[in-house]
Amino acid sequence: MNLVLISIGLGLLAIVYGFVTSRQVLNSGAGNERMQEIAGAIREGAQAYLKRQYTTIAIVGVVVAILVYLFLDMPRGGAPISAIGFLIGSILSGVAGFIGMNISVQSNVRTAAAAQSGLQQGLTLAFRAGAITGMLVAGLALLSIAGFFYVLTAVMGLPANDREVIDALVALAFGASLISIFARLGGGIFTKAADVGADLVGKVEAGIPEDDPRNPAVIADNVGDNVGDCAGMAADLFETYVVTVGATMVLTALLLTGLGDLLIPMMALPLLIGGVCIVTSIIGTYAVKLGKSGKGATNIMGAMYKGFLLTAVLSIPAIFFAMWLALGDMNMVIGGENLANVDPGAPLAEEGTSSIAGFTGWSLFASSMVGLALTGLIIWITEYYTGTNYRPVRSIAKASETGHGTNVIQGLAISLESTALPTLMIVIGIIVSYQFAGLMGIAYAATSMLALAGMVVALDAYGPVTDNAGGIAEMAGLDESVREKTDALDAVGNTTKAVTKGYAIGSAGLAALVLFAAYTADLAEFFPLLDVDFSLENPYVIVGLLLGGLLPYLFAAMGMTAVGRAAGDVVKDVRNQFANDKGIMEGTSRPDYARTVDLVTKAAIKEMIVPSLLPVLAPIVVYFAINLVAGQANAFAALGALLLGVIVGGLFVALSMTAGGGAWDNAKKYIEDGNHGGKGSEAHHAAVTGDTVGDPYKDTAGPAVNPMIKITNIVALLLLAALAGGGA
Amino acid sequence: MNLVLISIGLGLLAIVYGFVTSRQVLNSGAGNERMQEIAGAIREGAQAYLKRQYTTIAIVGVVVAILVYLFLDMPRGGAPISAIGFLIGSILSGVAGFIGMNISVQSNVRTAAAAQSGLQQGLTLAFRAGAITGMLVAGLALLSIAGFFYVLTAVMGLPANDREVIDALVALAFGASLISIFARLGGGIFTKAADVGADLVGKVEAGIPEDDPRNPAVIADNVGDNVGDCAGMAADLFETYVVTVGATMVLTALLLTGLGDLLIPMMALPLLIGGVCIVTSIIGTYAVKLGKSGKGATNIMGAMYKGFLLTAVLSIPAIFFAMWLALGDMNMVIGGENLANVDPGAPLAEEGTSSIAGFTGWSLFASSMVGLALTGLIIWITEYYTGTNYRPVRSIAKASETGHGTNVIQGLAISLESTALPTLMIVIGIIVSYQFAGLMGIAYAATSMLALAGMVVALDAYGPVTDNAGGIAEMAGLDESVREKTDALDAVGNTTKAVTKGYAIGSAGLAALVLFAAYTADLAEFFPLLDVDFSLENPYVIVGLLLGGLLPYLFAAMGMTAVGRAAGDVVKDVRNQFANDKGIMEGTSRPDYARTVDLVTKAAIKEMIVPSLLPVLAPIVVYFAINLVAGQANAFAALGALLLGVIVGGLFVALSMTAGGGAWDNAKKYIEDGNHGGKGSEAHHAAVTGDTVGDPYKDTAGPAVNPMIKITNIVALLLLAALAGGGA
């Protein structure tokens, strides 16, 4: 039980880091009165939005918690353990988003102030703010599972592989996912409706620059960065962490039977890996410093990479240490014995036979290295597709010369193409980690990917802070040189934002396999007499794959439409304000920012509900529909196939949208840097169109696909448990 | 053997219809001298392109034919039967495209001339031209399989389910598919490079209207309609027909063992269904007449529907008649006995057991009705998504008011959304036909869908004729009222073009299942000792699904990039012509049309090669790579999963691109009809951007996904046969 407590301790360390660093950030200068006034308006808007969003989600959450209690806890006649797990997951997911957003709205104005002193000062402040969010996300996620697991097993004395413990962990993951899809989608709709709406009516119609204080939607646009790119992203990564680590623990409990004394260490190992990587992530944050050579974006990106690389390299011995601590003997064979690369004379961890091939500590370690390598490769590929230095972004910029149409065609071509390398890497990652240690290998590759979440989130959360800082500098009329510095920081933010999304969806590819394995293991346990045919030769499997593949398309369509509709409302509101008060354009009277923020808030909350419920209801509807037509065995087969269909379909939709959107945005930035005619040229107008198209792609529909995939899988697991409890 | 001869006779009937009707078309007036001159330039360009395209394809074709001989025929030590099958398929696919194109380039000017007399006259001529292409495609496709099958079985005396016969039928389908992907993609790149290029430099830069004779790319644009939308489409549908009917015959031979005397009738039945539906299609063409009420597009669409509906309704008794003729007793049980809805007292067709569940003539008939219903539903859904009367197109038109960006966002949202209903219909079609008669039910649903190909192609091929007619009317300076009539005819063409693509890809969804069943049946026959695990629990199945899902994305990316690149070349050429000869814009000297046509020809041929080889090489590379890492059983599992991955991924890519592109095009037309500000308004500019983006979506990348899916499947079948022949 020591290992779980160590993990809890390391989770607390992340919280301490966050607390100490936030003191440092808050103690730095907050700029002049005008800057503070603007930052205050942004803060108020963001807090008001989040309050309303969480109130709405709370209603859904309470209903679902009751359903979890009724269908999972009550049939067992026990305590409401799963319902409590669900609540822990959902509340902490909300807390992660809330804290991240609060740090962000405090740091934006301070970053603008710091950028007055220099690029390094601005970078330090913005990155520290991102690091606080990163460590809090990783720390809270680790604490939630480790703490809950500790209470269930050590305090309540339940066996670690007890069905109640497994279901409770799944319910915790469900809570995290459900909140995160609402937060990702609601925040994504808010931020892009405000952004697109502000651009359309400001840049295009009124001919005023971005972030001009005369634009009534300008505060809403800046609020959006915080509630979407920061709070939504934080909830999303919290969810990804909890689901991946939780699924690895659940799979351990389900597959590795007869482990004896090794059960607890094996279930605690994923937690411990997460814990030691918090330490390496904290160390890595201190390496983010500008180099002496290089300039602008390249130099800033280089500083980020230094931090990430240090974390990744230090994580190699750290993960080894965690495994050695948990297993004692790295050569000991765990599980079955039919793995080729096991030394025949090695000691065996268990007496009985296990349902999976055997592996050793070394093979788990090798699988974890696959996860680290995959993380690095995905970051590198994403930078290639979204960075201004490479072919993809430049080809979009060049295509802008011949107009809006060719810009969008080339952007779509790049977004389709950008799926290829990450998919190949994921496929190779699956094959290699499976060769090392079977399904557990895939689970450990995913876990070690997520163990770096603290650092990856730090890179991402820095983006909205700099974006806001630029807005505040513009609105407060600071010197042009300040805006140049925040713009340089922001360009890198576009790439790091895309990186996190590629990373999250890539890890989802692995995690979904783990969840599917949990689904089949559960099925075998709950319905041992049912002969479910998961073969591709079963037409109901094809039906499931097709329906699963459809979900991300339908979901993305709903997200895109919602942004278009809400942005239209913004345009009307701003036009209305301009028409009713001529003083706004003349700069003599101030627009009613709060009215626009309120309008976008209402629209985003309204629009997020239906798409978010799609992945919750789809598995249930498909199961009962197929059950009616072709019986329970085929219904389970179709449901299982749906889980894989949603990942096969969703992976491509998410990868193409997030990388494509990032490429469009940076193609515009590349032109604004003076290429192909620069600002105001025809090419620039075309690039602005591409950027607008990319906005809902990369910040609304694309990233929300990740929690959507997980929810579909988790609902299926809970459905199984509920059906089994309901009298099977 | 009678049934095969009847089918051949009905195939010849289609040829006779084509011959007689083409006399009628050619006898009608060909317009004034200027019109004939323009039409002559278009004809020459189209013929020159097709000649060069077929020369290039012929080189690839000869190489592949030799490979087919070396790997399939030679190990067997027999005659080059498969190689000849491949050549028949490829040559007739080319012939179908060639004749279709030739009819189209003769009818365009005659349609323009006829439209001078009235809308009905224009419609009659254009639709007759389309019907000739439709009947020739269906007739040639039927003749190729039926004739080849007759020679193999009746003349050479091979048993109908002999391995040589099966492989030869698959090779014939391969030939058709390989040519059709080149034709679809090459023609698609040509037509859209010319279209986009002409628009960019003409409409956008020079400010001259579409089809203005001063634009050097205007002839290339009109050539493109013929080589892409007509020749490419005809080759594609020829392929779809041959593969679907051929796969049903192959599946019959593989699954229904011990049929005895019923084997030949059962293998001939798909041919006979195709034959009788040629008769119903011919009758249907005579019902295409404008009604007295309604006006414009609605009325024209109504005339088309009358023809289609008559064909569909008449096909119900016709298919029943074909089945009754083949089986004699519709209640006789064929195959195994474990089907619930079979009368226990019914006579059995065979003595031994069969590997699939039993079914009767009635259940096959019911499955065929599913195919007819599916065709109707897909047409109806496609019209909803691409017609100017419904929400989707109007929402794009409305979004154009707020700019280029919102037009594209809404168009993308619609294109994503448009996949939902067709997928649901296909899923329901799979379930219902499978419930009726197992895998054979799915095969008969697909066959009866394709049996209507003559009529569906007729609706489609009419489009490019009217599009060209409009261009000729414009360039020859005919009265504005003529252009109005051809425009009305053309708007319907956008919908019917989208319909055919939805229909082709929908049928591909069913046909791919049939091909996958053939793959597993082959695998069991060739490698009886190999235990291939197709279960979703096998990670190599996931790997195959992911790689399969990737193929359409990569393929579409290549197609889109190719169009962008080739269109850029067109822009440069036209700019160059304008700069070097000021007289062109003044109308005093004629541009060098042939130079632009030649340039696009070279670009399209060059660009089509690599993407077309992707689906040919991917299955081979995946098999050998996985074989190296994880052994032959896992390699076959991954390859099988790849086949399904490519359909699951490809279905959504193809549906979204074809429907989305059609919707964008008609949103522009809707605005040009005077809505949202009409021609020249800001909304119209935005809609032109959307149309440009939709062009390569709907006419290059999207439709080529259909043959791509089939090629991947067929190459896998041939690879199996080659591996088995090579010493397994």
PDB file of N, CA and C in Angstrom, chain B residues 244-285:
ATOM      1  N   THR B 244     -19.628  -5.681 -58.615  1.00  0.00           N
ATOM      2  CA  THR B 244     -20.734  -6.115 -57.769  1.00  0.00           C
ATOM      3  C   THR B 244     -21.342  -7.411 -58.286  1.00  0.00           C
ATOM      4  N   VAL B 245     -21.655  -7.454 -59.577  1.00  0.00           N
ATOM      5  CA  VAL B 245     -22.250  -8.665 -60.142  1.00  0.00           C
ATOM      6  C   VAL B 245     -21.242  -9.814 -60.086  1.00  0.00           C
ATOM      7  N   GLY B 246     -19.981  -9.497 -60.422  1.00  0.00           N
ATOM      8  CA  GLY B 246     -18.944 -10.528 -60.380  1.00  0.00           C
ATOM      9  C   GLY B 246     -18.759 -11.078 -58.973  1.00  0.00           C
ATOM     10  N   ALA B 247     -18.754 -10.194 -57.960  1.00  0.00           N
ATOM     11  CA  ALA B 247     -18.552 -10.639 -56.581  1.00  0.00           C
ATOM     12  C   ALA B 247     -19.688 -11.538 -56.131  1.00  0.00           C
ATOM     13  N   THR B 248     -20.921 -11.240 -56.567  1.00  0.00           N
ATOM     14  CA  THR B 248     -22.056 -12.085 -56.205  1.00  0.00           C
ATOM     15  C   THR B 248     -21.882 -13.478 -56.813  1.00  0.00           C
ATOM     16  N   MET B 249     -21.421 -13.533 -58.062  1.00  0.00           N
ATOM     17  CA  MET B 249     -21.191 -14.838 -58.696  1.00  0.00           C
ATOM     18  C   MET B 249     -20.083 -15.604 -57.984  1.00  0.00           C
ATOM     19  N   VAL B 250     -19.004 -14.890 -57.652  1.00  0.00           N
ATOM     20  CA  VAL B 250     -17.875 -15.535 -56.977  1.00  0.00           C
ATOM     21  C   VAL B 250     -18.309 -16.062 -55.616  1.00  0.00           C
ATOM     22  N   LEU B 251     -19.079 -15.249 -54.894  1.00  0.00           N
ATOM     23  CA  LEU B 251     -19.540 -15.677 -53.572  1.00  0.00           C
ATOM     24  C   LEU B 251     -20.424 -16.918 -53.684  1.00  0.00           C
ATOM     25  N   THR B 252     -21.272 -16.942 -54.710  1.00  0.00           N
ATOM     26  CA  THR B 252     -22.122 -18.114 -54.941  1.00  0.00           C
ATOM     27  C   THR B 252     -21.254 -19.356 -55.111  1.00  0.00           C
ATOM     28  N   ALA B 253     -20.225 -19.229 -55.955  1.00  0.00           N
ATOM     29  CA  ALA B 253     -19.357 -20.380 -56.218  1.00  0.00           C
ATOM     30  C   ALA B 253     -18.611 -20.819 -54.961  1.00  0.00           C
ATOM     31  N   LEU B 254     -18.208 -19.852 -54.126  1.00  0.00           N
ATOM     32  CA  LEU B 254     -17.393 -20.192 -52.962  1.00  0.00           C
ATOM     33  C   LEU B 254     -18.219 -20.730 -51.800  1.00  0.00           C
ATOM     34  N   LEU B 255     -19.399 -20.139 -51.598  1.00  0.00           N
ATOM     35  CA  LEU B 255     -20.159 -20.491 -50.386  1.00  0.00           C
ATOM     36  C   LEU B 255     -21.147 -21.624 -50.596  1.00  0.00           C
ATOM     37  N   LEU B 256     -21.788 -21.652 -51.775  1.00  0.00           N
ATOM     38  CA  LEU B 256     -22.853 -22.639 -51.974  1.00  0.00           C
ATOM     39  C   LEU B 256     -22.256 -23.897 -52.590  1.00  0.00           C
ATOM     40  N   THR B 257     -21.708 -24.740 -51.722  1.00  0.00           N
ATOM     41  CA  THR B 257     -21.107 -25.977 -52.219  1.00  0.00           C
ATOM     42  C   THR B 257     -22.190 -27.033 -52.363  1.00  0.00           C
ATOM     43  N   GLY B 258     -21.985 -27.943 -53.307  1.00  0.00           N
ATOM     44  CA  GLY B 258     -22.911 -29.058 -53.479  1.00  0.00           C
ATOM     45  C   GLY B 258     -24.259 -28.663 -54.049  1.00  0.00           C
ATOM     46  N   LEU B 259     -24.300 -27.614 -54.867  1.00  0.00           N
ATOM     47  CA  LEU B 259     -25.575 -27.179 -55.437  1.00  0.00           C
ATOM     48  C   LEU B 259     -26.037 -28.097 -56.560  1.00  0.00           C
ATOM     49  N   GLY B 260     -25.099 -28.823 -57.164  1.00  0.00           N
ATOM     50  CA  GLY B 260     -25.463 -29.721 -58.261  1.00  0.00           C
ATOM     51  C   GLY B 260     -25.976 -28.957 -59.463  1.00  0.00           C
ATOM     52  N   ASP B 261     -27.113 -29.381 -59.991  1.00  0.00           N
ATOM     53  CA  ASP B 261     -27.662 -28.752 -61.200  1.00  0.00           C
ATOM     54  C   ASP B 261     -28.025 -27.293 -61.011  1.00  0.00           C
ATOM     55  N   LEU B 262     -28.175 -26.907 -59.752  1.00  0.00           N
ATOM     56  CA  LEU B 262     -28.596 -25.534 -59.501  1.00  0.00           C
ATOM     57  C   LEU B 262     -27.419 -24.554 -59.552  1.00  0.00           C
ATOM     58  N   LEU B 263     -26.185 -25.067 -59.653  1.00  0.00           N
ATOM     59  CA  LEU B 263     -25.030 -24.172 -59.594  1.00  0.00           C
ATOM     60  C   LEU B 263     -25.032 -23.156 -60.736  1.00  0.00           C
ATOM     61  N   ILE B 264     -25.196 -23.657 -61.981  1.00  0.00           N
ATOM     62  CA  ILE B 264     -25.162 -22.743 -63.118  1.00  0.00           C
ATOM     63  C   ILE B 264     -26.302 -21.715 -63.040  1.00  0.00           C
ATOM     64  N   PRO B 265     -27.551 -22.137 -62.815  1.00  0.00           N
ATOM     65  CA  PRO B 265     -28.617 -21.128 -62.692  1.00  0.00           C
ATOM     66  C   PRO B 265     -28.339 -20.113 -61.580  1.00  0.00           C
ATOM     67  N   MET B 266     -27.817 -20.589 -60.435  1.00  0.00           N
ATOM     68  CA  MET B 266     -27.560 -19.653 -59.340  1.00  0.00           C
ATOM     69  C   MET B 266     -26.440 -18.677 -59.701  1.00  0.00           C
ATOM     70  N   MET B 267     -25.432 -19.153 -60.440  1.00  0.00           N
ATOM     71  CA  MET B 267     -24.368 -18.228 -60.837  1.00  0.00           C
ATOM     72  C   MET B 267     -24.836 -17.290 -61.947  1.00  0.00           C
ATOM     73  N   ALA B 268     -25.785 -17.750 -62.749  1.00  0.00           N
ATOM     74  CA  ALA B 268     -26.277 -16.912 -63.846  1.00  0.00           C
ATOM     75  C   ALA B 268     -27.317 -15.897 -63.371  1.00  0.00           C
ATOM     76  N   LEU B 269     -27.917 -16.163 -62.201  1.00  0.00           N
ATOM     77  CA  LEU B 269     -29.020 -15.304 -61.753  1.00  0.00           C
ATOM     78  C   LEU B 269     -28.647 -13.820 -61.641  1.00  0.00           C
ATOM     79  N   PRO B 270     -27.486 -13.472 -61.061  1.00  0.00           N
ATOM     80  CA  PRO B 270     -27.135 -12.041 -61.017  1.00  0.00           C
ATOM     81  C   PRO B 270     -27.080 -11.421 -62.411  1.00  0.00           C
ATOM     82  N   LEU B 271     -26.593 -12.206 -63.388  1.00  0.00           N
ATOM     83  CA  LEU B 271     -26.528 -11.703 -64.763  1.00  0.00           C
ATOM     84  C   LEU B 271     -27.934 -11.456 -65.300  1.00  0.00           C
ATOM     85  N   LEU B 272     -28.817 -12.409 -65.006  1.00  0.00           N
ATOM     86  CA  LEU B 272     -30.174 -12.296 -65.521  1.00  0.00           C
ATOM     87  C   LEU B 272     -30.900 -11.096 -64.907  1.00  0.00           C
ATOM     88  N   ILE B 273     -30.651 -10.869 -63.615  1.00  0.00           N
ATOM     89  CA  ILE B 273     -31.258  -9.693 -62.965  1.00  0.00           C
ATOM     90  C   ILE B 273     -30.778  -8.426 -63.663  1.00  0.00           C
ATOM     91  N   GLY B 274     -29.459  -8.379 -63.940  1.00  0.00           N
ATOM     92  CA  GLY B 274     -28.935  -7.233 -64.692  1.00  0.00           C
ATOM     93  C   GLY B 274     -29.616  -7.110 -66.041  1.00  0.00           C
ATOM     94  N   GLY B 275     -29.835  -8.250 -66.692  1.00  0.00           N
ATOM     95  CA  GLY B 275     -30.443  -8.237 -68.030  1.00  0.00           C
ATOM     96  C   GLY B 275     -31.863  -7.715 -68.032  1.00  0.00           C
ATOM     97  N   VAL B 276     -32.711  -8.244 -67.146  1.00  0.00           N
ATOM     98  CA  VAL B 276     -34.112  -7.797 -67.170  1.00  0.00           C
ATOM     99  C   VAL B 276     -34.227  -6.323 -66.791  1.00  0.00           C
ATOM    100  N   CYS B 277     -33.310  -5.854 -65.953  1.00  0.00           N
ATOM    101  CA  CYS B 277     -33.385  -4.442 -65.552  1.00  0.00           C
ATOM    102  C   CYS B 277     -32.901  -3.511 -66.660  1.00  0.00           C
ATOM    103  N   ILE B 278     -32.159  -4.054 -67.635  1.00  0.00           N
ATOM    104  CA  ILE B 278     -31.857  -3.240 -68.808  1.00  0.00           C
ATOM    105  C   ILE B 278     -33.160  -2.927 -69.545  1.00  0.00           C
ATOM    106  N   VAL B 279     -34.030  -3.943 -69.635  1.00  0.00           N
ATOM    107  CA  VAL B 279     -35.317  -3.722 -70.301  1.00  0.00           C
ATOM    108  C   VAL B 279     -36.128  -2.663 -69.549  1.00  0.00           C
ATOM    109  N   THR B 280     -36.193  -2.793 -68.211  1.00  0.00           N
ATOM    110  CA  THR B 280     -36.998  -1.824 -67.454  1.00  0.00           C
ATOM    111  C   THR B 280     -36.372  -0.423 -67.531  1.00  0.00           C
ATOM    112  N   SER B 281     -35.027  -0.373 -67.618  1.00  0.00           N
ATOM    113  CA  SER B 281     -34.374   0.938 -67.724  1.00  0.00           C
ATOM    114  C   SER B 281     -34.706   1.593 -69.054  1.00  0.00           C
ATOM    115  N   ILE B 282     -34.695   0.784 -70.127  1.00  0.00           N
ATOM    116  CA  ILE B 282     -35.013   1.344 -71.449  1.00  0.00           C
ATOM    117  C   ILE B 282     -36.440   1.902 -71.455  1.00  0.00           C
ATOM    118  N   ILE B 283     -37.364   1.132 -70.867  1.00  0.00           N
ATOM    119  CA  ILE B 283     -38.755   1.618 -70.800  1.00  0.00           C
ATOM    120  C   ILE B 283     -38.808   2.924 -70.016  1.00  0.00           C
ATOM    121  N   GLY B 284     -38.059   2.966 -68.893  1.00  0.00           N
ATOM    122  CA  GLY B 284     -38.066   4.151 -68.041  1.00  0.00           C
ATOM    123  C   GLY B 284     -37.608   5.409 -68.765  1.00  0.00           C
ATOM    124  N   THR B 285     -36.643   5.257 -69.684  1.00  0.00           N
ATOM    125  CA  THR B 285     -36.130   6.459 -70.360  1.00  0.00           C
ATOM    126  C   THR B 285     -37.227   7.181 -71.139  1.00  0.00           C
TER     127      THR B 285
END
